[in-house]
Amino acid sequence: CNESVRFIEGLDALVRRDVIFRPNRRTTNDIEIADAVQRKFPDMDLLESNLNSEILKCRLVVLYSYSTTMNLALAANVPTIIHVAPERMIPRSEAEPYFSLLRKCGVIHDSPEEAAWHLNQIHENIEDWWARADVQKARKIWVHQFARTDRFWWWHWIKALARL
């Protein structure tokens, strides 16, 4: 709850008015997040429908964890900002170079305040930031490693299974 509230508190008023908050409704704790956000920001709109079906309509997706939604957003090339305290989710050492690339270009942030500051800076030109060569390179490397999409996915599976 606190991380979501701290992120929203860090947003400039003009940025905040564009935010639609989508609480995760899978656990009791997630319902508390929606309540906490609504108490602190009663005018904030909530997205009640499934984020996966709405993700392509988003100008920007902000996430507070590394998740399947992160992979979906990056694979769909939807501008994405993620804030995760380093001690809360520690990547495996083999994956750290991929996370590091996303950190360097502003996709991943270590705190909600840092992510909010970044969004305040790019809000007027999200598309320009997202189209930057370093951002797209980091995104493509991530997607190639962790979120591949391919019309002929079955062919890659057959080749992999044949090698086994």
Short mmCIF file of C-alpha atoms in Angstrom, two decimals:
data_model
loop_
_atom_site.label_atom_id
_atom_site.label_comp_id
_atom_site.label_asym_id
_atom_site.label_seq_id
_atom_site.Cartn_x
_atom_site.Cartn_y
_atom_site.Cartn_z
CA CYS A 1 0.00 0.00 0.00
CA ASN A 2 2.64 2.46 1.07
CA GLU A 3 4.72 2.13 -2.09
CA SER A 4 1.72 2.82 -4.32
CA VAL A 5 0.70 5.83 -2.24
CA ARG A 6 4.27 7.15 -2.14
CA PHE A 7 4.53 6.85 -5.93
CA ILE A 8 1.30 8.79 -6.47
CA GLU A 9 2.27 11.41 -3.86
CA GLY A 10 5.50 12.00 -5.79
CA LEU A 11 3.68 12.87 -8.99
CA ASP A 12 3.14 16.48 -10.02
CA ALA A 13 -0.53 17.48 -9.90
CA LEU A 14 -0.76 17.66 -13.70
CA VAL A 15 0.70 14.18 -14.03
CA ARG A 16 -1.48 12.76 -11.26
CA ARG A 17 -4.70 13.81 -13.00
CA ASP A 18 -3.79 11.51 -15.93
CA VAL A 19 -3.31 8.46 -13.69
CA ILE A 20 -5.79 5.63 -13.60
CA PHE A 21 -4.92 3.22 -10.81
CA ARG A 22 -5.41 -0.50 -11.44
CA PRO A 23 -5.23 -2.44 -8.17
CA ASN A 24 -4.43 -6.11 -8.36
CA ARG A 25 -7.53 -7.90 -7.04
CA ARG A 26 -6.13 -11.40 -6.48
CA THR A 27 -5.47 -11.22 -2.74
CA THR A 28 -6.94 -9.54 0.33
CA ASN A 29 -3.84 -7.34 0.61
CA ASP A 30 -4.36 -6.03 -2.92
CA ILE A 31 -7.88 -4.90 -2.03
CA GLU A 32 -6.32 -2.85 0.79
CA ILE A 33 -4.12 -1.12 -1.79
CA ALA A 34 -7.20 0.13 -3.66
CA ASP A 35 -8.74 1.33 -0.39
CA ALA A 36 -5.55 3.13 0.65
CA VAL A 37 -5.21 4.85 -2.71
CA GLN A 38 -8.88 5.88 -2.77
CA ARG A 39 -8.67 7.28 0.79
CA LYS A 40 -5.60 9.37 -0.05
CA PHE A 41 -6.69 10.29 -3.59
CA PRO A 42 -10.50 10.19 -3.70
CA ASP A 43 -10.65 11.73 -7.18
CA MET A 44 -8.36 9.13 -8.73
CA ASP A 45 -10.02 6.85 -11.25
CA LEU A 46 -9.71 3.10 -10.76
CA LEU A 47 -9.45 0.62 -13.61
CA GLU A 48 -11.62 -2.29 -12.60
CA SER A 49 -11.30 -4.37 -15.77
CA ASN A 50 -8.51 -6.79 -16.62
CA LEU A 51 -5.25 -4.93 -17.22
CA ASN A 52 -4.07 -7.49 -19.75
CA SER A 53 -6.99 -6.63 -22.03
CA GLU A 54 -6.44 -2.88 -21.53
CA ILE A 55 -2.65 -2.76 -21.69
CA LEU A 56 -2.41 -1.76 -25.35
CA LYS A 57 -4.59 1.29 -24.66
CA CYS A 58 -2.24 2.59 -21.95
CA ARG A 59 0.00 5.56 -22.62
CA LEU A 60 2.27 4.23 -19.87
CA VAL A 61 2.15 1.30 -17.46
CA VAL A 62 3.65 1.66 -13.98
CA LEU A 63 4.28 -1.52 -12.00
CA TYR A 64 5.51 -2.12 -8.45
CA SER A 65 6.94 -5.59 -9.04
CA TYR A 66 8.61 -7.78 -11.62
CA SER A 67 5.74 -9.79 -13.02
CA THR A 68 4.06 -11.36 -15.98
CA THR A 69 2.47 -7.98 -16.67
CA MET A 70 5.98 -6.53 -16.99
CA ASN A 71 6.77 -9.09 -19.69
CA LEU A 72 3.46 -8.45 -21.45
CA ALA A 73 3.97 -4.69 -21.47
CA LEU A 74 7.57 -4.89 -22.68
CA ALA A 75 6.73 -7.48 -25.34
CA ALA A 76 3.84 -5.29 -26.54
CA ASN A 77 6.20 -2.28 -26.60
CA VAL A 78 4.01 -0.32 -24.18
CA PRO A 79 5.97 2.36 -22.29
CA THR A 80 6.67 0.95 -18.83
CA ILE A 81 8.12 2.13 -15.53
CA ILE A 82 8.73 -0.31 -12.70
CA HIS A 83 9.63 0.58 -9.12
CA VAL A 84 10.89 -2.18 -6.86
CA ALA A 85 12.99 -1.81 -3.72
CA PRO A 86 16.19 -3.79 -4.39
CA GLU A 87 15.83 -5.78 -1.17
CA ARG A 88 12.23 -6.78 -1.97
CA MET A 89 12.88 -8.61 -5.24
CA ILE A 90 16.43 -9.73 -5.90
CA PRO A 91 17.10 -11.00 -9.42
CA ARG A 92 19.17 -14.09 -9.94
CA SER A 93 22.77 -13.21 -10.75
CA GLU A 94 22.36 -14.57 -14.29
CA ALA A 95 19.51 -12.12 -14.92
CA GLU A 96 21.13 -9.05 -13.36
CA PRO A 97 22.66 -7.76 -16.63
CA TYR A 98 19.16 -7.60 -18.16
CA PHE A 99 17.74 -5.75 -15.14
CA SER A 100 20.75 -3.42 -15.18
CA LEU A 101 20.06 -2.36 -18.77
CA LEU A 102 16.46 -1.50 -17.85
CA ARG A 103 17.69 0.48 -14.82
CA LYS A 104 20.18 2.50 -16.85
CA CYS A 105 17.56 3.73 -19.30
CA GLY A 106 14.90 4.58 -16.70
CA VAL A 107 12.52 1.64 -16.97
CA ILE A 108 13.37 0.19 -13.53
CA HIS A 109 13.71 2.35 -10.40
CA ASP A 110 14.67 1.42 -6.84
CA SER A 111 11.96 3.47 -5.13
CA PRO A 112 8.48 4.84 -5.83
CA GLU A 113 9.82 8.39 -5.34
CA GLU A 114 12.53 7.85 -7.97
CA ALA A 115 9.98 6.41 -10.40
CA ALA A 116 7.59 9.32 -9.78
CA TRP A 117 10.40 11.83 -10.36
CA HIS A 118 11.25 10.10 -13.64
CA LEU A 119 7.61 10.14 -14.77
CA ASN A 120 7.34 13.84 -13.89
CA GLN A 121 10.36 14.48 -16.15
CA ILE A 122 9.10 12.51 -19.16
CA HIS A 123 5.33 13.02 -18.82
CA GLU A 124 5.03 15.48 -21.70
CA ASN A 125 7.19 13.30 -23.98
CA ILE A 126 6.67 9.71 -22.89
CA GLU A 127 6.74 8.52 -26.49
CA ASP A 128 10.07 10.28 -27.15
CA TRP A 129 11.65 8.72 -24.05
CA TRP A 130 10.29 5.28 -24.96
CA ALA A 131 11.56 5.57 -28.55
CA ARG A 132 15.12 6.40 -27.46
CA ALA A 133 17.68 3.93 -28.79
CA ASP A 134 18.93 2.89 -25.32
CA VAL A 135 15.39 2.25 -24.04
CA GLN A 136 14.37 0.22 -27.07
CA LYS A 137 17.63 -1.74 -27.06
CA ALA A 138 17.20 -2.66 -23.37
CA ARG A 139 13.55 -3.56 -23.98
CA LYS A 140 14.36 -5.75 -26.99
CA ILE A 141 17.17 -7.55 -25.15
CA TRP A 142 14.80 -8.19 -22.22
CA VAL A 143 12.02 -9.44 -24.48
CA HIS A 144 14.39 -11.71 -26.41
CA GLN A 145 15.56 -13.29 -23.16
CA PHE A 146 12.35 -13.38 -21.08
CA ALA A 147 9.25 -12.52 -23.13
CA ARG A 148 9.61 -13.71 -26.67
CA THR A 149 6.75 -13.40 -29.05
CA ASP A 150 6.69 -15.10 -32.39
CA ARG A 151 3.90 -16.03 -34.76
CA PHE A 152 5.64 -19.35 -35.33
CA TRP A 153 6.37 -20.10 -31.66
CA TRP A 154 5.64 -23.78 -32.20
CA TRP A 155 8.57 -24.11 -34.62
CA HIS A 156 11.01 -22.88 -31.94
CA TRP A 157 9.51 -25.33 -29.45
CA ILE A 158 9.87 -28.24 -31.88
CA LYS A 159 13.53 -27.33 -32.51
CA ALA A 160 14.21 -27.05 -28.77
CA LEU A 161 12.49 -30.34 -28.01
CA ALA A 162 14.39 -32.08 -30.80
CA ARG A 163 17.68 -30.94 -29.19
CA LEU A 164 16.65 -32.62 -25.94
#
